[in-house]
Structures are given as C-alpha cells and as structure tokens.
mmCIF file of C-alpha atoms (C1' of nucleotides) in Angstrom:
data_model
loop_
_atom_site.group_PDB
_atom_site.id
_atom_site.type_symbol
_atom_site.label_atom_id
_atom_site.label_comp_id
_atom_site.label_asym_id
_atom_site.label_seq_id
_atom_site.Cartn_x
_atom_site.Cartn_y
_atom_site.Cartn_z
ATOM 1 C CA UNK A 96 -1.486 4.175 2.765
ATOM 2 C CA UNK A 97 1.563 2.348 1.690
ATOM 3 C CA UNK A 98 2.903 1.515 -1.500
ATOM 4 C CA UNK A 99 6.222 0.023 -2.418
ATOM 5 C CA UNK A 100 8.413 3.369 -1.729
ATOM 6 C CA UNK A 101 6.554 3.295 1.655
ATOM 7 C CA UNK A 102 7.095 -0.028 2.621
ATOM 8 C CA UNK A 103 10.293 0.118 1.481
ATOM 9 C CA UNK A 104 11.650 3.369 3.720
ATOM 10 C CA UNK A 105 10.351 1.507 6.668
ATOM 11 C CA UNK A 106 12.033 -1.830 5.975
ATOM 12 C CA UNK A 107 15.072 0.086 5.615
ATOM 13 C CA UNK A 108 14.863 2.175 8.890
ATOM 14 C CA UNK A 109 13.316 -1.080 10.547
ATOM 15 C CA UNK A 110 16.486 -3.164 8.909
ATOM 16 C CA UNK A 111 19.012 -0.177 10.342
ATOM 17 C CA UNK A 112 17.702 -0.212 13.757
ATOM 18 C CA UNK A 113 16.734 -4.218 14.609
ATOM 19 C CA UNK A 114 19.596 -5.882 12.330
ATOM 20 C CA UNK A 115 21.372 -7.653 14.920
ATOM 21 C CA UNK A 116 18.542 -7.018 17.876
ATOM 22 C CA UNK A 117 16.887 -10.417 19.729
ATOM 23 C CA UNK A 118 13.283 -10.552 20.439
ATOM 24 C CA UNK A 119 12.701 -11.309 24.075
ATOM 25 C CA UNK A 120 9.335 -13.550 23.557
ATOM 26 C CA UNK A 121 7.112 -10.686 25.040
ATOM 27 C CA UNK A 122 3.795 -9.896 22.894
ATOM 28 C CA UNK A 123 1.295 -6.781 23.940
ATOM 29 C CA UNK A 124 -1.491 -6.265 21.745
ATOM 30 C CA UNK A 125 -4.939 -4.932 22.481
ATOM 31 C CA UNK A 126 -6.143 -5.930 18.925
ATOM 32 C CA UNK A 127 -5.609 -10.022 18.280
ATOM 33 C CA UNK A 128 -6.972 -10.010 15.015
ATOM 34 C CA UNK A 129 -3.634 -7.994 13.666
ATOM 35 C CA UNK A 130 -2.044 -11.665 14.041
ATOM 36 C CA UNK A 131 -3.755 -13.125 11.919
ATOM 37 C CA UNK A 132 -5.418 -16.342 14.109
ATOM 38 C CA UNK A 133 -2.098 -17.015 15.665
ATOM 39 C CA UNK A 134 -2.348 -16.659 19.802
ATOM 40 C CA UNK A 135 -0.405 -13.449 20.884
ATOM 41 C CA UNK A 136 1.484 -16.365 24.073
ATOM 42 C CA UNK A 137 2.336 -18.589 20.287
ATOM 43 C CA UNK A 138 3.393 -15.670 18.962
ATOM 44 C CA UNK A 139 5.785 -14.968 21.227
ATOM 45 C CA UNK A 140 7.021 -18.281 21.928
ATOM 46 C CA UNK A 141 7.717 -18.855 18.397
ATOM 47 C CA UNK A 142 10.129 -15.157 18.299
ATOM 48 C CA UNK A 143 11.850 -15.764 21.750
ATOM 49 C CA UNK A 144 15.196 -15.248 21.619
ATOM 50 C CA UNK A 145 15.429 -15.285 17.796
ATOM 51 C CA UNK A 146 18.048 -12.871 16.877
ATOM 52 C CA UNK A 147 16.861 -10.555 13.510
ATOM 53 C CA UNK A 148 18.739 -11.087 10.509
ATOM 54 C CA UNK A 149 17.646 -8.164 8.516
ATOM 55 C CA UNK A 150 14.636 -6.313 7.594
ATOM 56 C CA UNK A 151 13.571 -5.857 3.978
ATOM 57 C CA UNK A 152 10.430 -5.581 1.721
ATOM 58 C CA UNK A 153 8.817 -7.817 -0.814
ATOM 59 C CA UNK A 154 5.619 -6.504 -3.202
ATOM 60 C CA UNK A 155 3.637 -4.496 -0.126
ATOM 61 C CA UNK A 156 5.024 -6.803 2.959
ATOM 62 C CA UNK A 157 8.029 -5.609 5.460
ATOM 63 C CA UNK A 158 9.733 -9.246 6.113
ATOM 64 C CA UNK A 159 11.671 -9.317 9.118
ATOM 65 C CA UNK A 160 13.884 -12.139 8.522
ATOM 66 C CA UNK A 161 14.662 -14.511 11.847
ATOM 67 C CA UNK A 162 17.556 -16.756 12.427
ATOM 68 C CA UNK A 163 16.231 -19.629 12.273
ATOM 69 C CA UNK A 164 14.845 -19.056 8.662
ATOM 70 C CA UNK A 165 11.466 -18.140 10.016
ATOM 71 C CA UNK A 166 9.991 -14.656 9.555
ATOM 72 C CA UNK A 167 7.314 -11.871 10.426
ATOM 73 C CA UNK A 168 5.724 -10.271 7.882
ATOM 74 C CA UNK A 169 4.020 -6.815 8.177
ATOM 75 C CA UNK A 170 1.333 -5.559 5.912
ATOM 76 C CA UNK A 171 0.553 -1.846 6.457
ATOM 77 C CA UNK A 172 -2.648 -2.136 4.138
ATOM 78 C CA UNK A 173 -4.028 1.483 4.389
ATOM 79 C CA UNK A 174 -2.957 2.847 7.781
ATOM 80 C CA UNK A 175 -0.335 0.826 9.322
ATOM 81 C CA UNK A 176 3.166 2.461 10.467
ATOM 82 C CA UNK A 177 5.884 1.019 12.738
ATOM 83 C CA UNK A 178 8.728 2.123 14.967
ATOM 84 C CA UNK A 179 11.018 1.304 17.640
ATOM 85 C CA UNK A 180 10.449 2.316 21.135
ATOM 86 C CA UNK A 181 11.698 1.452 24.936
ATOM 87 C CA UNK A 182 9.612 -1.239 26.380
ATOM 88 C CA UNK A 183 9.197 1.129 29.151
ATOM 89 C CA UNK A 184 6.766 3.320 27.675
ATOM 90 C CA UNK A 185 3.438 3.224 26.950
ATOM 91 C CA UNK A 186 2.265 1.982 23.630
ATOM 92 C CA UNK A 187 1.129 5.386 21.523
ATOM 93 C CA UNK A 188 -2.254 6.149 19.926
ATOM 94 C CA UNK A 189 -3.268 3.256 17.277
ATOM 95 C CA UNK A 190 -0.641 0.875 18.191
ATOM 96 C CA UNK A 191 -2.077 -2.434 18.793
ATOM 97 C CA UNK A 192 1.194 -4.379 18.954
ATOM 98 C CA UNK A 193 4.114 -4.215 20.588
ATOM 99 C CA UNK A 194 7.104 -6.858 20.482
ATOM 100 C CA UNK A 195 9.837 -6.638 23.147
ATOM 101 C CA UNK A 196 13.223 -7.073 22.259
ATOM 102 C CA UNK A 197 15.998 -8.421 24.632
ATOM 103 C CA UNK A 198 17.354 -4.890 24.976
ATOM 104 C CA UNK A 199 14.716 -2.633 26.407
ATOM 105 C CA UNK A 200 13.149 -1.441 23.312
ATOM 106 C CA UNK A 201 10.186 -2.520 21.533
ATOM 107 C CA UNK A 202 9.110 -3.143 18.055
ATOM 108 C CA UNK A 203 5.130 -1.116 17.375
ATOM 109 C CA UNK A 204 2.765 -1.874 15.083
ATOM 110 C CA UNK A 205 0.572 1.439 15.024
ATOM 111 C CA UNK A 206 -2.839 1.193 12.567
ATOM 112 C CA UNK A 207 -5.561 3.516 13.072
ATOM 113 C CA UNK A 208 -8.477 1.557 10.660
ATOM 114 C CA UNK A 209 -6.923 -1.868 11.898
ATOM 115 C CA UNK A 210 -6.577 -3.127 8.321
ATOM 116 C CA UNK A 211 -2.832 -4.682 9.245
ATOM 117 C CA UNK A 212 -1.465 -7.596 9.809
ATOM 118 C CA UNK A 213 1.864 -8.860 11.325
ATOM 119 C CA UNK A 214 2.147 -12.567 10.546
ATOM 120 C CA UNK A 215 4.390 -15.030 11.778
ATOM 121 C CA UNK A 216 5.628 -16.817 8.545
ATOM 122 C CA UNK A 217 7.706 -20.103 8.373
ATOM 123 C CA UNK A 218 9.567 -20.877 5.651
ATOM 124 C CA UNK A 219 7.155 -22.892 3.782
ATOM 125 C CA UNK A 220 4.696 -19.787 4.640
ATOM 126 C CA UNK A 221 6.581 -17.150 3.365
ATOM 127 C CA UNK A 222 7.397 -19.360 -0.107
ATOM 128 C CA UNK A 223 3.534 -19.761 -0.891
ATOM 129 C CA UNK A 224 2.592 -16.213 0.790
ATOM 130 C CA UNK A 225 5.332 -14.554 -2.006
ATOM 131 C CA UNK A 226 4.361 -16.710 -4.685
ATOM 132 C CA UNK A 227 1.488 -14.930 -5.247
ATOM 133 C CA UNK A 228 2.900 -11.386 -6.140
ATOM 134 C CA UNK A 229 4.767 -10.648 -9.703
ATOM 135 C CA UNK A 230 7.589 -9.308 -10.116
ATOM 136 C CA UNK A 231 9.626 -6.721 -8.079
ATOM 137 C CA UNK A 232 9.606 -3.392 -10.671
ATOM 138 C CA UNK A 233 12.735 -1.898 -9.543
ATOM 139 C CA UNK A 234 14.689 -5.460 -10.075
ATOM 140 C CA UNK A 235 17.381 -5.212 -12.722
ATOM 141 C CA UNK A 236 15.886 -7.822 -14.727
ATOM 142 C CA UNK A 237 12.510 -5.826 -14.619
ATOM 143 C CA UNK A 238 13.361 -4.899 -18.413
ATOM 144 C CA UNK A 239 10.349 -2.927 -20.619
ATOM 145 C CA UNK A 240 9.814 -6.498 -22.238
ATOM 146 C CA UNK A 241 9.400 -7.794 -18.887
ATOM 147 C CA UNK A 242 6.583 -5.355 -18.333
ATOM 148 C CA UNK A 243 4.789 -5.852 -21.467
ATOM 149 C CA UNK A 244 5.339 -9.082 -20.921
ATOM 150 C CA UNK A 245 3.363 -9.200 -17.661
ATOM 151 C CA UNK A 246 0.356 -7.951 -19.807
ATOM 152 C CA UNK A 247 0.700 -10.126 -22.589
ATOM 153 C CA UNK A 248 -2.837 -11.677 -23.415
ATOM 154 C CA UNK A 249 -4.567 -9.963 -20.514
ATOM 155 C CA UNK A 250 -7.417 -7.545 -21.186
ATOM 156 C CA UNK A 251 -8.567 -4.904 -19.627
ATOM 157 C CA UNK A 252 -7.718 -1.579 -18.778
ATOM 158 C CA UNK A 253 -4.125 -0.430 -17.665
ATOM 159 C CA UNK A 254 -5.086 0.856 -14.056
ATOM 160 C CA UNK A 255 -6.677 -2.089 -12.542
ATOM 161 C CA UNK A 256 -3.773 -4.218 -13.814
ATOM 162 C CA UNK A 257 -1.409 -2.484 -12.522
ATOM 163 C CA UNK A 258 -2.925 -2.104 -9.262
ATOM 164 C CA UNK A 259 -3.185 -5.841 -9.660
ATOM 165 C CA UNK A 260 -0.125 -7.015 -7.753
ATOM 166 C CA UNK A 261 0.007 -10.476 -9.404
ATOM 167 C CA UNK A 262 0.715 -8.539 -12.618
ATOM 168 C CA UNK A 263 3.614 -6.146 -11.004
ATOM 169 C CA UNK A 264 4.207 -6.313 -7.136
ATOM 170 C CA UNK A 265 3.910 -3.015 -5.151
ATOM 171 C CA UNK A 266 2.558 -0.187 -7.058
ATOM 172 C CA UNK A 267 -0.999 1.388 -5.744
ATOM 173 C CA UNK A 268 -3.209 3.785 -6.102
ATOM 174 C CA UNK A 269 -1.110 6.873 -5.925
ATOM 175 C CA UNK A 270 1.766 5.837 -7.979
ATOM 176 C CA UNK A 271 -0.109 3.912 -10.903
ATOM 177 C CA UNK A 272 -1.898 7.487 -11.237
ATOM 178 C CA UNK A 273 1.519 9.573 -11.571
ATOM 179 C CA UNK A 274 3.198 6.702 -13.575
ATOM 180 C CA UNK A 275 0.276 6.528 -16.320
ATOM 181 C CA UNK A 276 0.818 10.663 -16.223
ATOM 182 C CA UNK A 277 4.813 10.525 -16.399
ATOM 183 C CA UNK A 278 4.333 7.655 -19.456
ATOM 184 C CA UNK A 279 1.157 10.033 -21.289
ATOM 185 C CA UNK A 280 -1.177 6.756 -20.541
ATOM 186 C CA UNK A 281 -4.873 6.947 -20.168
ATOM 187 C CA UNK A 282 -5.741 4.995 -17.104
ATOM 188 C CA UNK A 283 -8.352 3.088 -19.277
ATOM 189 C CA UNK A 284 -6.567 2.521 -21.921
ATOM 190 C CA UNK A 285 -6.678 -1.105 -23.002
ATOM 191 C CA UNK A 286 -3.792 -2.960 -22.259
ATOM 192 C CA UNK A 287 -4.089 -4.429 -26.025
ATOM 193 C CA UNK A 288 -3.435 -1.401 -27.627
ATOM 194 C CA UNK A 289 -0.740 -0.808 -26.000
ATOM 195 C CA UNK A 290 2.787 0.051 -28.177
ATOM 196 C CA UNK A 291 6.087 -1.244 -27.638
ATOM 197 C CA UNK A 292 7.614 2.397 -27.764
ATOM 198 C CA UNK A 293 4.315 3.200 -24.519
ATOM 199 C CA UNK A 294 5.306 0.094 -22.789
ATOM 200 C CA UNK A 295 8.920 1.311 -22.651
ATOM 201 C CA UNK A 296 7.390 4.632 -21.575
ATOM 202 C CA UNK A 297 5.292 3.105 -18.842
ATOM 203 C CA UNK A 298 8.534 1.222 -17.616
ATOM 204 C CA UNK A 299 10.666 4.465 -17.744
ATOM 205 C CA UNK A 300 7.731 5.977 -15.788
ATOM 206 C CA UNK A 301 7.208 3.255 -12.843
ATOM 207 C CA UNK A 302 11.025 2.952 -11.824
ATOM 208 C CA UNK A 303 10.911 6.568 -12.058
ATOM 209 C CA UNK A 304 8.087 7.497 -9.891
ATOM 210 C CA UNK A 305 9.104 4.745 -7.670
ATOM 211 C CA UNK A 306 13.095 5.498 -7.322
ATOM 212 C CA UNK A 307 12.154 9.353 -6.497
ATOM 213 C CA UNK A 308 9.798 8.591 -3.767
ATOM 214 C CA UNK A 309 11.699 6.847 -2.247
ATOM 215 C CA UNK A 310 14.352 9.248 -2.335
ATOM 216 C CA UNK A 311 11.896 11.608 -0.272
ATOM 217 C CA UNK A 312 11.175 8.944 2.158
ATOM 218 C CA UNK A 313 7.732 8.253 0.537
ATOM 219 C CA UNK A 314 4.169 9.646 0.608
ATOM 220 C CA UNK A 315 2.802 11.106 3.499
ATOM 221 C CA UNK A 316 -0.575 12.062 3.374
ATOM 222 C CA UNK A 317 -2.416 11.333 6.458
ATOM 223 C CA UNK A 318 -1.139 8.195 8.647
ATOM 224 C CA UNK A 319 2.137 7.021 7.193
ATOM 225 C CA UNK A 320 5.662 7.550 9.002
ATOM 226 C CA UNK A 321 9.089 6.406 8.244
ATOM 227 C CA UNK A 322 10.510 3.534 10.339
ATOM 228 C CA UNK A 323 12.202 6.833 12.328
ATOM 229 C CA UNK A 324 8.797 8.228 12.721
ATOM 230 C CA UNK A 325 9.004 10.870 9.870
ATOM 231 C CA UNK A 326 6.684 12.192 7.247
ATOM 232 C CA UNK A 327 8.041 11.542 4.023
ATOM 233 C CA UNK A 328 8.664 14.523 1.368
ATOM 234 C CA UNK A 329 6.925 13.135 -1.815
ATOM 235 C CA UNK A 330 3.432 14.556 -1.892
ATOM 236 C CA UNK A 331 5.210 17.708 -2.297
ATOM 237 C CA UNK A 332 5.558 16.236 -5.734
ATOM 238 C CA UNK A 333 2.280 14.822 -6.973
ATOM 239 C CA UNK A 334 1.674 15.973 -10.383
ATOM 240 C CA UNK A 335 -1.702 14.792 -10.296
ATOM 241 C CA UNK A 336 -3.070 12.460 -7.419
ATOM 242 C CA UNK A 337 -5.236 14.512 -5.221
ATOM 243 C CA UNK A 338 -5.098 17.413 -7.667
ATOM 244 C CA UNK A 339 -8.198 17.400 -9.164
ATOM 245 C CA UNK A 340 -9.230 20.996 -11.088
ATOM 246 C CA UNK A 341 -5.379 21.977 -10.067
ATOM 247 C CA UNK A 342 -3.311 22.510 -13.288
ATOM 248 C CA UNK A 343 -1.420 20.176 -15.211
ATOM 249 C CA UNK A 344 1.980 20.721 -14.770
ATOM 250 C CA UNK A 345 2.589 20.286 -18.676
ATOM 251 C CA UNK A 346 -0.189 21.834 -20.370
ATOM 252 C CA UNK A 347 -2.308 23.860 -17.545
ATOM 253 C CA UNK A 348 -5.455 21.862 -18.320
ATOM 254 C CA UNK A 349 -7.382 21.289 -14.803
ATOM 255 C CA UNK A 350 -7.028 17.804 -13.697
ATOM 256 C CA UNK A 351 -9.387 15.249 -14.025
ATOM 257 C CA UNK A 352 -11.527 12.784 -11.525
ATOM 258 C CA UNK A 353 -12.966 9.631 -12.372
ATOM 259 C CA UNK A 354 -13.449 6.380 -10.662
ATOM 260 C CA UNK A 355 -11.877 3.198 -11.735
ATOM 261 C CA UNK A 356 -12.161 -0.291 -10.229
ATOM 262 C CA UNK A 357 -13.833 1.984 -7.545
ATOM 263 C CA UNK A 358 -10.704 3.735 -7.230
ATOM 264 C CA UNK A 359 -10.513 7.811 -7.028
ATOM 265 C CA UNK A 360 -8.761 7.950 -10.221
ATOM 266 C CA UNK A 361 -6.358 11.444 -11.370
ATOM 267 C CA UNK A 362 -5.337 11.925 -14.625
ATOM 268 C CA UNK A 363 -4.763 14.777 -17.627
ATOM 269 C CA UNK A 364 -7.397 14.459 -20.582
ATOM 270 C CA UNK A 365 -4.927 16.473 -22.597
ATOM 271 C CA UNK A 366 -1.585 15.214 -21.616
ATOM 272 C CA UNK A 367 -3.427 11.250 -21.568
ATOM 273 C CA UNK A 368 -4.076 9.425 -24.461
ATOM 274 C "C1'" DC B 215 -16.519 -7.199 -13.595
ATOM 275 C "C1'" DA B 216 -18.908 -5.077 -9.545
ATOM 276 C "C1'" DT B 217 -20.092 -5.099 -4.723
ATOM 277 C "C1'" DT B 218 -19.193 -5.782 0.069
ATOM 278 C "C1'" DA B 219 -16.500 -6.189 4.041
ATOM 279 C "C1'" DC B 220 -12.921 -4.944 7.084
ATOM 280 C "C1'" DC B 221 -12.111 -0.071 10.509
ATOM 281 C "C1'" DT B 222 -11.416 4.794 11.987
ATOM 282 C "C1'" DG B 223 -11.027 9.697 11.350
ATOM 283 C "C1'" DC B 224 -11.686 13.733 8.966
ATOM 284 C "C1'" DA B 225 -13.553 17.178 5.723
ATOM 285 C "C1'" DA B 226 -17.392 18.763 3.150
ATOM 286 C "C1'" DT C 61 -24.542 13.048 8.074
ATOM 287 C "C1'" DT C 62 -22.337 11.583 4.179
ATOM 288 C "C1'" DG C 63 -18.508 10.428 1.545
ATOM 289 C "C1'" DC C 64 -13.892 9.493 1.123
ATOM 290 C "C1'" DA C 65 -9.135 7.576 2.229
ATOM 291 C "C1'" DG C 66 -2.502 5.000 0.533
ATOM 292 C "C1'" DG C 67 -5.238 -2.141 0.387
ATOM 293 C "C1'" DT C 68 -6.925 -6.527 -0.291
ATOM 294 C "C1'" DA C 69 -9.871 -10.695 0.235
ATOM 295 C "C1'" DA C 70 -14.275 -12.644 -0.253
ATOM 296 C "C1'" DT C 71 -18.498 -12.932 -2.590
ATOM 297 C "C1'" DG C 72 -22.153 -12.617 -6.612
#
DNA sequence: CATTACCTGCAA
DNA sequence: TTGCAGGTAATG
C-alpha cells in the first residue's frame, strides 16, 4: 500500500505521539517472521528502556530513532499500518506486533498479507540498509538536473525506473502513474529520449503529486491508516490510477490499462506522449 | 528482462 | 474460482 506520502503521514503521527516515550522491553507477536530472524525475547532486550528520539521516514522505511543511536525500522510493503494503543487491550485484527512502552500504551504493527517487517537496526545496519535507496525527491537539493541525472546512461523505460528505488527513493505504483500523467510522460517512454524541458516536467510533477498527498494524509484505498488510525483523503484525487475507461480529466479520452514490469499500469494515450 | 515467491481478502 | 492489490527480494 504505502508509498512515500504514506509512510511519511505515519512517521509523523508515530514521531508526534512516541517522541519522548520509553519502550518497556515487552514484545507480543503472533507472527515472528515480521522481525526479520531476530528472537521476539532479543528484540525486546535490545529496546528496553530506550527512550525514542523521534520518528521519521527514509525512501519506504518509518525509522524510529533510539537513544542510544540504534533504531527500528518499519516497512509497510503492501498492507502494513501502525498505531498506538494501551497495553491493556487486545491486539486488533492483523496486528502481529505489539511493543510496550513504559507508560501503558503500546506501539502495533497491523499487516493483513504479512509482507512487513519491523527490524531492529544498529547503526552500522541502518548505514548499509539506507545506502541502498537514491535520493529523497522532496529534498531541496533534489533539483530537475538531479533527476535527469539519476537516469543518465540508464535504459529502459521511465516506469520501471522510477519504481526502481535505487534510482529515486519512495515513489510506487500509484504515484509514478499520476506523476508521468501530471508531466504528459508515456510510462514507456525511453528514458533516452527524454528532454531537458520533460525532465523538468517530470520533477515539477513528482514533488507535486507527492507534496499534495501528503497534504490529504495519503492514499487510502483498502488497508492503509494514518499513524492516528485515519483514512487519508487523496484517492479522492486520482486523475488516473484505478480509473481505467473513466475520463481524462484534460481531454475526456477514457483511460488506459496496460501492464508494465507486471505492474497494472494507468495512463492517457492522448494526454501521454 | 521476466517469473516466482511471499500472504490475505475481496470483487468479478 | 480466478485474478488482482499500494512492495520487494530472489531466481532464471
């Protein structure tokens, strides 16, 4: 489910309502595989008593940030969602971990397909885990040049390398489909042929895309919540993902289908070039 | 580059 | 029953 203006909303609720908070060492989970190899009792050794520093997102990962310089890392993948709860209650439907804190509440890790992950990441973990992910497309030096840049020398089409999170960190299938519409990009054009006026386009297009969803809290199709256990607002504002044979906004031509990379693919033969 | 695997739920 | 879903890693 989650792309970067997910992630991001639930960092930021997470980051508002654990900044400060101390987890208490206690680990429930009914689903080990979530962490990753690491023993739910060495899990929560390695958190107990380590206050939170702050909550924040990097490419697809919310990185709760320890005091000691250590960290958890959540991956949502397709399904995942999180919130705070009291310890006293019953874990809901779909979560499969729950982390006490030192005050009575509890940090959940709900995930219907199990796709997730919540990691415990040291320092030297973290470095080579976020090593692997370009850059951040809503950092101010994320210029267009930086963008074209990214693509320089690479072939292929512009969907799968932008879904490619080496190339840019964070964007998926939902918002590589409305940024290639905003920017008037077939999503198989080749990267090569790409202008400098369309890369500055495609840049305008991203950071736009990305900076309104997040305004509305994100996408909320099926699973996702915000931290505070909302639906976000955005897919009131698809132009095209999931609109296939609905109008384009711009020109009324019926959306288009196709698959790309194996990925349900939405896009405007007219408006699309 | 394509295919498969990882999982569950839901709509056609 | 089949196909599809916001992601990604592993395998030919």
């Amino acid at each position: 489910m989650p792309e970067l203006p997910e992630v991001e909303t639930a960092a930021n609720d997470l980051n508002g309502l654990l900044a400060g908070a101390c987890f208490d060492g206690g680990v429930w989970t009914d689903w080990p595989k979530a962490l990753g190899g690491l023993a739910p009792e060495a899990l929560g050794r390695a958190i107990a008593g380590r206050g939170i520093a702050r909550v924040f997102r990097r490419a697809k990962w919310i990185v709760v940030a320890l005091s000691d310089g250590s960290a958890l890392g959540l991956h949502l993948r397709m399904s995942g969602s999180v919130s705070v709860s009291s310890a006293a209650s019953a874990p809901g439907p779909h979560v499969h971990v729950g982390l006490g804190l030192e005050d009575g509440r509890r940090l959940d890790f709900r995930d219907v397909r199990k796709f997730g992950r919540l990691l415990y990441l040291d320092p030297a973990a973290q470095a080579a885990l976020f090593a692997r992910y370009g850059p951040e497309p809503l950092a101010p030096d994320f210029t267009p040049e930086a963008l074209a840049g990214r693509f320089a020398g690479r072939r292929g089409a512009l969907k799968p390398l932008l879904l490619n999170q080496a190339v840019v960190a964070g964007l998926g299938n939902i918002y590589v489909d409305e940024a290639l519409f905003r920017a008037g990009l077939h999503p198989l054009r080749s990267a090569a042929r790409v202008s400098r006026r369309e890369w500055t386009r495609l840049h305008a297009a991203i950071r736009r895309v990305l900076t309104d969803a997040i305004a509305r809290k994100g996408t909320t199709l099926r699973d996702y919540r915000t931290g505070t256990g909302e639906r976000g607002e955005n897919q009131r504002h698809l132009a095209v993902y999931g609109r296939e044979g609905e109008p384009c906004a711009r020109c009324e031509t019926p959306i288009s289908r196709i698959e790309v990379g194996q990925r349900g693919t939405h896009f405007c033969l007219k408006c699309q070039k």
